[in-house]
Short mmCIF file of C-alpha atoms in Angstrom, two decimals:
data_model
loop_
_atom_site.label_atom_id
_atom_site.label_comp_id
_atom_site.label_asym_id
_atom_site.label_seq_id
_atom_site.Cartn_x
_atom_site.Cartn_y
_atom_site.Cartn_z
CA LEU A 207 85.50 92.80 118.63
CA LEU A 208 84.93 93.40 114.91
CA GLU A 209 88.25 95.20 114.64
CA GLN A 210 90.07 92.31 116.31
CA MET A 211 88.36 89.81 114.03
CA GLY A 212 89.46 91.85 111.03
CA GLU A 213 93.05 91.88 112.27
CA LEU A 214 92.99 88.10 112.78
CA CYS A 215 91.63 87.54 109.27
CA SER A 216 94.30 89.80 107.85
CA LYS A 217 97.04 87.91 109.68
CA ARG A 218 95.62 84.57 108.54
CA ASN A 219 95.49 85.79 104.94
CA SER A 220 99.09 86.96 105.07
CA LEU A 221 100.18 83.41 105.91
CA ALA A 222 98.49 81.87 102.86
CA PRO A 223 100.93 80.75 100.14
CA VAL A 224 99.13 82.91 97.56
CA SER A 225 99.98 85.94 99.67
CA GLN A 226 103.67 85.18 99.34
CA LEU A 227 103.88 85.77 95.59
CA PRO A 228 106.67 88.23 94.75
CA PRO A 229 105.50 91.66 93.56
CA GLU A 230 107.09 91.09 90.14
CA VAL A 231 104.93 88.00 89.60
CA LEU A 232 101.81 89.79 90.78
CA VAL A 233 102.44 92.69 88.41
CA GLN A 234 102.76 90.26 85.50
CA ILE A 235 99.51 88.54 86.51
CA PHE A 236 97.72 91.86 86.88
CA GLY A 237 99.02 92.99 83.48
CA TRP A 238 97.71 89.79 81.91
CA LEU A 239 94.32 90.30 83.56
CA GLN A 240 94.31 93.87 82.33
CA SER A 241 94.67 92.64 78.76
CA LEU A 242 91.78 90.18 79.21
CA TYR A 243 89.26 92.60 80.69
CA ARG A 244 88.31 95.49 78.46
CA HIS A 245 85.59 96.92 80.70
CA GLU A 246 86.45 99.64 83.14
CA ALA A 247 88.16 98.45 86.28
CA GLU A 248 87.34 94.74 85.91
CA TRP A 249 90.95 93.69 86.36
CA THR A 250 91.23 95.61 89.62
CA ARG A 251 88.69 93.36 91.33
CA VAL A 252 91.39 90.78 91.94
CA THR A 253 93.47 93.41 93.73
CA GLN A 254 90.80 93.59 96.41
CA VAL A 255 91.48 90.00 97.53
CA TYR A 256 94.44 90.86 99.76
CA THR A 257 95.81 94.13 101.06
CA TYR A 258 99.25 93.09 99.78
CA TRP A 259 97.86 92.64 96.27
CA ARG A 260 96.13 96.03 96.39
CA ARG A 261 99.32 97.75 97.56
CA THR A 262 101.35 95.99 94.89
CA ALA A 263 98.94 97.03 92.12
CA ARG A 264 98.75 100.63 93.32
CA GLY A 265 102.51 100.80 93.66
CA SER A 266 103.16 99.55 90.11
CA PRO A 267 103.03 102.53 87.74
CA SER A 268 103.20 100.35 84.62
CA LEU A 269 99.72 98.99 85.38
CA TRP A 270 98.21 102.46 85.27
CA THR A 271 99.61 103.83 82.01
CA ARG A 272 96.84 102.52 79.74
CA VAL A 273 94.00 104.99 79.97
CA MET A 274 90.96 103.03 78.94
CA TRP A 275 88.73 104.32 81.68
CA ARG A 276 85.60 106.18 80.76
CA ASN A 277 84.77 106.85 84.37
CA PRO A 278 86.43 110.03 85.75
CA PHE A 279 87.31 108.18 88.96
CA TRP A 280 89.44 105.66 87.07
CA LEU A 281 91.04 108.35 84.98
CA GLU A 282 92.09 110.05 88.22
CA GLU A 283 93.38 106.70 89.55
CA SER A 284 95.44 106.20 86.39
CA LEU A 285 96.93 109.66 86.64
CA THR A 286 97.75 109.19 90.32
CA HIS A 287 99.25 105.71 90.16
CA SER A 288 101.13 105.98 86.86
CA GLN A 289 103.48 108.37 88.67
CA PRO A 290 106.30 109.49 86.33
CA LEU A 291 105.40 107.12 83.47
CA PRO A 292 103.67 108.57 80.41
CA LEU A 293 100.06 107.59 79.81
#
């Protein structure tokens, strides 16, 4: 039952207009947030709102090239998601 409720919520969220933002727009928004938040991983909180947003952020190497993370976990995330781009 919990699994089905989760699926329904996910489907409902995918129909929301905010979920229809193109990836290019989301990446610009995430980049702007990144410049506002100096503390480790604060900007990534917004990526947890929707699965689509999380996938977009993780699939955008340019968001992961600024290594400002003091936490080893976030350093690893930056290295993983920056892909071929230099840090």
